[in-house]
Structures are given as structure tokens and as C-alpha cells.
Amino acid sequence: AQKVTQAQTEISVVEKEDVTLDCVYETRDTTYYLFWYKQPPSGELVFLIRRNSFDEQNEISGRYSWNFQKSTSSFNFTITASQVVDSAVYFCALSEAQRGGNQFYFGTGTSLTVIP
Amino acid sequence: SAVISQKPSRDICQRGTSLTIQCQVDSQVTMMFWYRQQPGQSLTLIATANQGSEATYESGFVIDKFPISRPNLTFSTLTVSNMSPEDSSIYLCSVAKLNTEAFFGQGTRLTVV
């Protein structure tokens, strides 16, 4: 079974629009960690955020914000006032403490295109 | 944090040959991970490489096809053996200290012709 689901395969927005990338996860662990990574066209994976299962506080970092809701097993990512440089593939990932917290399960990714 | 150097960054190989990918980390880590990212796809874990023991392979991956070495706490290699065009992918080395974010190498873009 897929542990991390990113239902949106591709999204296109016009520059300065807000966009939300959805992530739904599945785990039986009570302690787990959620992540978002950005993969620009150059291919490297850039870490954006880490959240543990006991911290449901939403987080804002500049134009980025994350909404973690355990009740719906979701960890959504919003980009405000999108820019062309935000164009990339974004991956949501899960690691489980039961498995040592080192192994990551990645979603299938959402390809975001920001049109100037 | 961890800085990971992966070599080669890309290669074009003939089918039937093998390629060894190297991964060097700037600090000692117990576990290193190898992922495959097929074109337009997500990352799939191939195996976990522990220093001093055999690598642990995920379902669908076998040692004969993807032998892994882990001679010390800062280095690992992944070999893609007897390659076919279906092996064309990005291969990524990763480290993740307990309950922290994972760090990735730049990846090796492999094309098999």
C-alpha cells in the first residue's frame, strides 16, 4: 500500500497566484516524521521542512507554509505569491520511528509549473 | 547536515555492461541508502547499506543486479549490473541520521543504450 499519496500529478499556476500541494500519508506508528522536498530541473533534492507527529503546529517560512492535520493524515504545502523559480517537482515523504526513522517513503511527486 | 558527493554525475552505457556509482559522505554515518528514480517517477528505495554487514534490499531488488559495498562509515558503492535500457534512471545516494531529514547526493543520471 502506498504510504504517501500526492494526488496532484501536475499543477500550473500563473505567477503570483497561491498554490497548495496536497499530501496524504498512512502509518500505524504513533511517532513518525513528515517531510517536503523540492527537486528543481537540475535534479538535486532540496530539503524544505520536517515535522514530527507530535507537533501539529502549522509553520510558515517566508512564502511557504505547511498545514499538518493528524485527523485527516494530511500534510499540505502552500506557496504564496508563486514565482517562476518555484517551478519544480515537490515530494512529500514519511519516515517511521518504528523502522529507525532513517528510511523514507516518498510520494509520487507533484510537478509545479509557474507561468510568468 | 551532511555533504554527499556522488560520482559519476551522469553516464551513457552499453547494454550488458555494469556501472559502479560511488557515494562519499563528509561525516561518519551508520546507514546509507540507495534510491532509484525512473524518468518522471518518484524515488524508490533499492537498499540500505550498513557498514560491516550485508546490505538489506527492498522487494523487487536483488543483490546480483545491484551489488552494494560499504567498506567504511563514509563511503558506499552501488553497481548496476548487466544493464538494460530499463535501468535508465537517476540513482541517488542518501544518508539520514536518526529522525532527521535525509540528505541526498546530486544523483547519477544513467542512460543505457
mmCIF file of C-alpha atoms in Angstrom:
data_model
loop_
_atom_site.group_PDB
_atom_site.id
_atom_site.type_symbol
_atom_site.label_atom_id
_atom_site.label_comp_id
_atom_site.label_asym_id
_atom_site.label_seq_id
_atom_site.Cartn_x
_atom_site.Cartn_y
_atom_site.Cartn_z
ATOM 1 C CA ALA A 1 0.000 0.000 0.000
ATOM 2 C CA GLN A 2 1.157 3.492 -0.786
ATOM 3 C CA LYS A 3 2.276 5.197 2.397
ATOM 4 C CA VAL A 4 2.390 8.670 0.901
ATOM 5 C CA THR A 5 -0.096 9.887 -1.668
ATOM 6 C CA GLN A 6 0.221 13.019 -3.694
ATOM 7 C CA ALA A 7 -2.896 13.031 -5.801
ATOM 8 C CA GLN A 8 -1.901 16.049 -7.875
ATOM 9 C CA THR A 9 0.447 14.956 -10.614
ATOM 10 C CA GLU A 10 0.856 18.321 -12.298
ATOM 11 C CA ILE A 11 -0.214 21.835 -11.401
ATOM 12 C CA SER A 12 0.172 25.016 -13.412
ATOM 13 C CA VAL A 13 -0.365 28.450 -11.927
ATOM 14 C CA VAL A 14 0.264 31.974 -13.080
ATOM 15 C CA GLU A 15 2.957 33.862 -11.270
ATOM 16 C CA LYS A 16 1.817 35.500 -8.008
ATOM 17 C CA GLU A 17 -1.020 33.047 -7.535
ATOM 18 C CA ASP A 18 -1.138 30.920 -4.391
ATOM 19 C CA VAL A 19 -0.923 27.166 -4.784
ATOM 20 C CA THR A 20 -1.424 24.271 -2.377
ATOM 21 C CA LEU A 21 0.188 20.881 -2.845
ATOM 22 C CA ASP A 22 -1.619 18.032 -1.126
ATOM 23 C CA CYS A 23 -0.067 15.146 0.746
ATOM 24 C CA VAL A 24 -1.853 12.306 2.498
ATOM 25 C CA TYR A 25 0.062 9.695 4.429
ATOM 26 C CA GLU A 26 -0.597 6.351 6.018
ATOM 27 C CA THR A 27 1.167 4.865 9.009
ATOM 28 C CA ARG A 28 0.480 2.788 12.086
ATOM 29 C CA ASP A 29 3.329 4.328 14.019
ATOM 30 C CA THR A 30 2.482 6.859 16.679
ATOM 31 C CA THR A 31 5.843 8.502 16.138
ATOM 32 C CA TYR A 32 6.687 9.469 12.609
ATOM 33 C CA TYR A 33 8.141 12.303 10.603
ATOM 34 C CA LEU A 34 6.914 14.114 7.548
ATOM 35 C CA PHE A 35 8.993 15.999 5.035
ATOM 36 C CA TRP A 36 8.753 18.067 1.917
ATOM 37 C CA TYR A 37 11.493 18.143 -0.679
ATOM 38 C CA LYS A 38 11.883 20.213 -3.818
ATOM 39 C CA GLN A 39 13.501 18.799 -6.944
ATOM 40 C CA PRO A 40 14.273 21.539 -9.478
ATOM 41 C CA PRO A 41 15.084 20.659 -13.088
ATOM 42 C CA SER A 42 18.755 20.270 -12.157
ATOM 43 C CA GLY A 43 17.773 17.116 -10.273
ATOM 44 C CA GLU A 44 19.069 17.584 -6.755
ATOM 45 C CA LEU A 45 16.687 17.130 -3.850
ATOM 46 C CA VAL A 46 16.340 20.161 -1.620
ATOM 47 C CA PHE A 47 15.026 19.722 1.894
ATOM 48 C CA LEU A 48 12.226 22.131 2.781
ATOM 49 C CA ILE A 49 10.688 21.067 6.062
ATOM 50 C CA ARG A 50 10.495 18.307 8.662
ATOM 51 C CA ARG A 51 7.583 17.758 11.018
ATOM 52 C CA ASN A 52 7.232 15.183 13.773
ATOM 53 C CA SER A 53 3.931 13.547 14.601
ATOM 54 C CA PHE A 54 3.632 15.275 17.945
ATOM 55 C CA ASP A 55 3.861 18.771 16.574
ATOM 56 C CA GLU A 56 0.725 19.812 14.754
ATOM 57 C CA GLN A 57 1.537 23.477 14.720
ATOM 58 C CA ASN A 58 1.412 24.940 11.278
ATOM 59 C CA GLU A 59 4.594 26.524 10.085
ATOM 60 C CA ILE A 60 5.349 29.481 7.898
ATOM 61 C CA SER A 61 8.670 30.226 6.291
ATOM 62 C CA GLY A 62 8.560 33.212 4.014
ATOM 63 C CA ARG A 63 6.213 32.384 1.153
ATOM 64 C CA TYR A 64 5.991 28.744 2.231
ATOM 65 C CA SER A 65 3.548 27.372 4.765
ATOM 66 C CA TRP A 66 2.613 23.888 5.881
ATOM 67 C CA ASN A 67 -0.641 22.595 7.323
ATOM 68 C CA PHE A 68 -0.312 19.368 9.309
ATOM 69 C CA GLN A 69 -3.569 17.696 10.332
ATOM 70 C CA LYS A 70 -3.338 14.317 12.011
ATOM 71 C CA SER A 71 -7.115 13.897 11.957
ATOM 72 C CA THR A 72 -7.033 13.679 8.178
ATOM 73 C CA SER A 73 -3.457 12.337 7.865
ATOM 74 C CA SER A 74 -2.534 15.256 5.695
ATOM 75 C CA PHE A 75 0.496 17.474 5.418
ATOM 76 C CA ASN A 76 -0.237 20.102 2.798
ATOM 77 C CA PHE A 77 2.167 22.674 1.457
ATOM 78 C CA THR A 78 1.166 26.142 0.290
ATOM 79 C CA ILE A 79 3.240 28.545 -1.726
ATOM 80 C CA THR A 80 2.012 32.113 -1.535
ATOM 81 C CA ALA A 81 2.596 34.550 -4.380
ATOM 82 C CA SER A 82 4.268 31.896 -6.513
ATOM 83 C CA GLN A 83 7.335 32.726 -8.572
ATOM 84 C CA VAL A 84 8.850 31.154 -11.660
ATOM 85 C CA VAL A 85 11.714 29.829 -9.517
ATOM 86 C CA ASP A 86 9.186 27.729 -7.640
ATOM 87 C CA SER A 87 8.762 25.553 -10.719
ATOM 88 C CA ALA A 88 9.924 22.101 -9.685
ATOM 89 C CA VAL A 89 8.730 18.697 -8.621
ATOM 90 C CA TYR A 90 7.758 18.593 -4.964
ATOM 91 C CA PHE A 91 7.880 15.388 -2.971
ATOM 92 C CA CYS A 92 6.222 14.626 0.321
ATOM 93 C CA ALA A 93 7.913 11.918 2.391
ATOM 94 C CA LEU A 94 7.361 9.900 5.546
ATOM 95 C CA SER A 95 9.741 8.202 7.921
ATOM 96 C CA GLU A 96 8.637 5.938 10.730
ATOM 97 C CA ALA A 97 10.323 5.738 14.112
ATOM 98 C CA GLN A 98 9.492 2.046 14.310
ATOM 99 C CA ARG A 99 11.807 1.444 11.375
ATOM 100 C CA GLY A 100 14.543 3.555 12.874
ATOM 101 C CA GLY A 101 13.446 6.836 11.382
ATOM 102 C CA ASN A 102 16.057 6.590 8.667
ATOM 103 C CA GLN A 103 14.108 5.026 5.823
ATOM 104 C CA PHE A 104 11.971 7.359 3.778
ATOM 105 C CA TYR A 105 8.828 6.700 1.809
ATOM 106 C CA PHE A 106 8.255 9.214 -0.939
ATOM 107 C CA GLY A 107 5.062 10.223 -2.665
ATOM 108 C CA THR A 108 4.906 10.256 -6.428
ATOM 109 C CA GLY A 109 5.554 13.972 -6.555
ATOM 110 C CA THR A 110 3.683 16.998 -7.826
ATOM 111 C CA SER A 111 5.149 18.855 -10.765
ATOM 112 C CA LEU A 112 4.527 22.556 -10.332
ATOM 113 C CA THR A 113 4.864 24.951 -13.237
ATOM 114 C CA VAL A 114 4.661 28.654 -12.541
ATOM 115 C CA ILE A 115 3.887 30.599 -15.684
ATOM 116 C CA PRO A 116 5.279 34.112 -15.911
ATOM 117 C CA SER B 1 23.908 18.430 7.929
ATOM 118 C CA ALA B 2 25.799 16.155 5.605
ATOM 119 C CA VAL B 3 27.508 16.801 2.310
ATOM 120 C CA ILE B 4 27.335 13.912 -0.110
ATOM 121 C CA SER B 5 29.465 13.596 -3.213
ATOM 122 C CA GLN B 6 28.289 11.164 -5.826
ATOM 123 C CA LYS B 7 30.213 10.053 -8.897
ATOM 124 C CA PRO B 8 29.730 9.906 -11.799
ATOM 125 C CA SER B 9 27.078 12.573 -12.209
ATOM 126 C CA ARG B 10 25.940 11.014 -15.457
ATOM 127 C CA ASP B 11 26.898 8.250 -17.818
ATOM 128 C CA ILE B 12 25.776 6.598 -21.004
ATOM 129 C CA CYS B 13 26.400 2.866 -21.004
ATOM 130 C CA GLN B 14 26.012 -0.012 -23.390
ATOM 131 C CA ARG B 15 23.528 -2.699 -22.527
ATOM 132 C CA GLY B 16 25.062 -5.726 -20.892
ATOM 133 C CA THR B 17 27.766 -3.726 -19.128
ATOM 134 C CA SER B 18 27.980 -2.673 -15.481
ATOM 135 C CA LEU B 19 28.413 0.694 -13.823
ATOM 136 C CA THR B 20 29.635 1.385 -10.310
ATOM 137 C CA ILE B 21 28.406 4.547 -8.605
ATOM 138 C CA GLN B 22 30.368 5.974 -5.723
ATOM 139 C CA CYS B 23 28.999 7.893 -2.754
ATOM 140 C CA GLN B 24 31.216 9.771 -0.314
ATOM 141 C CA VAL B 25 29.877 11.469 2.834
ATOM 142 C CA ASP B 26 31.693 14.171 4.769
ATOM 143 C CA SER B 27 30.861 12.611 8.127
ATOM 144 C CA GLN B 28 30.503 9.127 9.572
ATOM 145 C CA VAL B 29 27.054 7.627 9.253
ATOM 146 C CA THR B 30 25.775 4.212 10.185
ATOM 147 C CA MET B 31 23.242 3.788 7.437
ATOM 148 C CA MET B 32 23.385 4.823 3.819
ATOM 149 C CA PHE B 33 20.578 4.403 1.357
ATOM 150 C CA TRP B 34 20.389 3.938 -2.379
ATOM 151 C CA TYR B 35 17.354 5.104 -4.317
ATOM 152 C CA ARG B 36 16.292 4.850 -7.921
ATOM 153 C CA GLN B 37 14.208 7.483 -9.642
ATOM 154 C CA GLN B 38 12.922 6.345 -13.008
ATOM 155 C CA PRO B 39 12.011 9.046 -15.527
ATOM 156 C CA GLY B 40 9.080 11.080 -14.273
ATOM 157 C CA GLN B 41 8.676 8.867 -11.228
ATOM 158 C CA SER B 42 9.202 9.097 -7.508
ATOM 159 C CA LEU B 43 12.113 7.764 -5.529
ATOM 160 C CA THR B 44 12.147 4.062 -4.804
ATOM 161 C CA LEU B 45 14.417 2.643 -2.168
ATOM 162 C CA ILE B 46 16.752 -0.006 -3.549
ATOM 163 C CA ALA B 47 18.630 -0.988 -0.420
ATOM 164 C CA THR B 48 20.034 0.071 2.901
ATOM 165 C CA ALA B 49 23.787 -0.218 3.279
ATOM 166 C CA ASN B 50 25.119 -0.799 6.771
ATOM 167 C CA GLN B 51 28.804 -0.728 7.478
ATOM 168 C CA GLY B 52 30.071 -4.155 8.422
ATOM 169 C CA SER B 53 27.097 -6.147 7.261
ATOM 170 C CA GLU B 54 25.266 -7.156 4.119
ATOM 171 C CA ALA B 55 23.016 -4.614 2.517
ATOM 172 C CA THR B 56 19.284 -5.003 3.024
ATOM 173 C CA TYR B 57 17.356 -4.998 -0.243
ATOM 174 C CA GLU B 58 13.776 -3.900 -0.800
ATOM 175 C CA SER B 59 11.260 -6.022 -2.594
ATOM 176 C CA GLY B 60 11.989 -6.151 -6.291
ATOM 177 C CA PHE B 61 15.718 -5.521 -5.965
ATOM 178 C CA VAL B 62 18.345 -8.242 -5.686
ATOM 179 C CA ILE B 63 21.995 -8.318 -4.817
ATOM 180 C CA ASP B 64 23.054 -9.901 -8.090
ATOM 181 C CA LYS B 65 21.643 -6.970 -10.022
ATOM 182 C CA PHE B 66 22.580 -4.201 -7.562
ATOM 183 C CA PRO B 67 25.583 -5.273 -5.504
ATOM 184 C CA ILE B 68 26.496 -2.763 -2.812
ATOM 185 C CA SER B 69 29.682 -2.242 -0.897
ATOM 186 C CA ARG B 70 30.077 -0.371 2.382
ATOM 187 C CA PRO B 71 33.735 -0.577 3.351
ATOM 188 C CA ASN B 72 33.640 2.203 5.971
ATOM 189 C CA LEU B 73 31.363 4.752 7.621
ATOM 190 C CA THR B 74 31.792 7.428 4.963
ATOM 191 C CA PHE B 75 31.690 5.547 1.670
ATOM 192 C CA SER B 76 29.486 3.227 -0.339
ATOM 193 C CA THR B 77 29.175 1.986 -3.891
ATOM 194 C CA LEU B 78 26.237 0.721 -5.893
ATOM 195 C CA THR B 79 26.807 -1.331 -9.019
ATOM 196 C CA VAL B 80 24.149 -1.654 -11.683
ATOM 197 C CA SER B 81 24.956 -4.953 -13.341
ATOM 198 C CA ASN B 82 24.181 -6.337 -16.771
ATOM 199 C CA MET B 83 22.353 -3.177 -17.687
ATOM 200 C CA SER B 84 19.350 -2.902 -19.933
ATOM 201 C CA PRO B 85 17.511 0.212 -21.160
ATOM 202 C CA GLU B 86 15.014 -0.289 -18.315
ATOM 203 C CA ASP B 87 17.800 0.585 -15.881
ATOM 204 C CA SER B 88 17.965 4.116 -17.263
ATOM 205 C CA SER B 89 17.225 6.206 -14.190
ATOM 206 C CA ILE B 90 18.658 8.608 -11.696
ATOM 207 C CA TYR B 91 20.369 6.786 -8.855
ATOM 208 C CA LEU B 92 20.641 8.666 -5.579
ATOM 209 C CA CYS B 93 22.693 8.061 -2.501
ATOM 210 C CA SER B 94 21.239 9.251 0.774
ATOM 211 C CA VAL B 95 22.053 9.453 4.434
ATOM 212 C CA ALA B 96 19.658 10.151 7.267
ATOM 213 C CA LYS B 97 20.692 10.347 10.853
ATOM 214 C CA LEU B 98 18.081 9.131 13.274
ATOM 215 C CA ASN B 99 14.865 11.086 12.931
ATOM 216 C CA THR B 100 16.350 13.928 10.941
ATOM 217 C CA GLU B 101 15.943 14.954 7.356
ATOM 218 C CA ALA B 102 17.559 12.867 4.678
ATOM 219 C CA PHE B 103 20.412 14.313 2.686
ATOM 220 C CA PHE B 104 20.937 13.364 -0.899
ATOM 221 C CA GLY B 105 23.773 13.280 -3.333
ATOM 222 C CA GLN B 106 23.410 15.067 -6.635
ATOM 223 C CA GLY B 107 22.390 11.830 -8.282
ATOM 224 C CA THR B 108 23.787 9.802 -11.153
ATOM 225 C CA ARG B 109 21.845 10.071 -14.392
ATOM 226 C CA LEU B 110 22.257 6.757 -16.143
ATOM 227 C CA THR B 111 21.248 6.154 -19.721
ATOM 228 C CA VAL B 112 21.539 2.649 -21.112
ATOM 229 C CA VAL B 113 21.624 2.318 -24.879
#
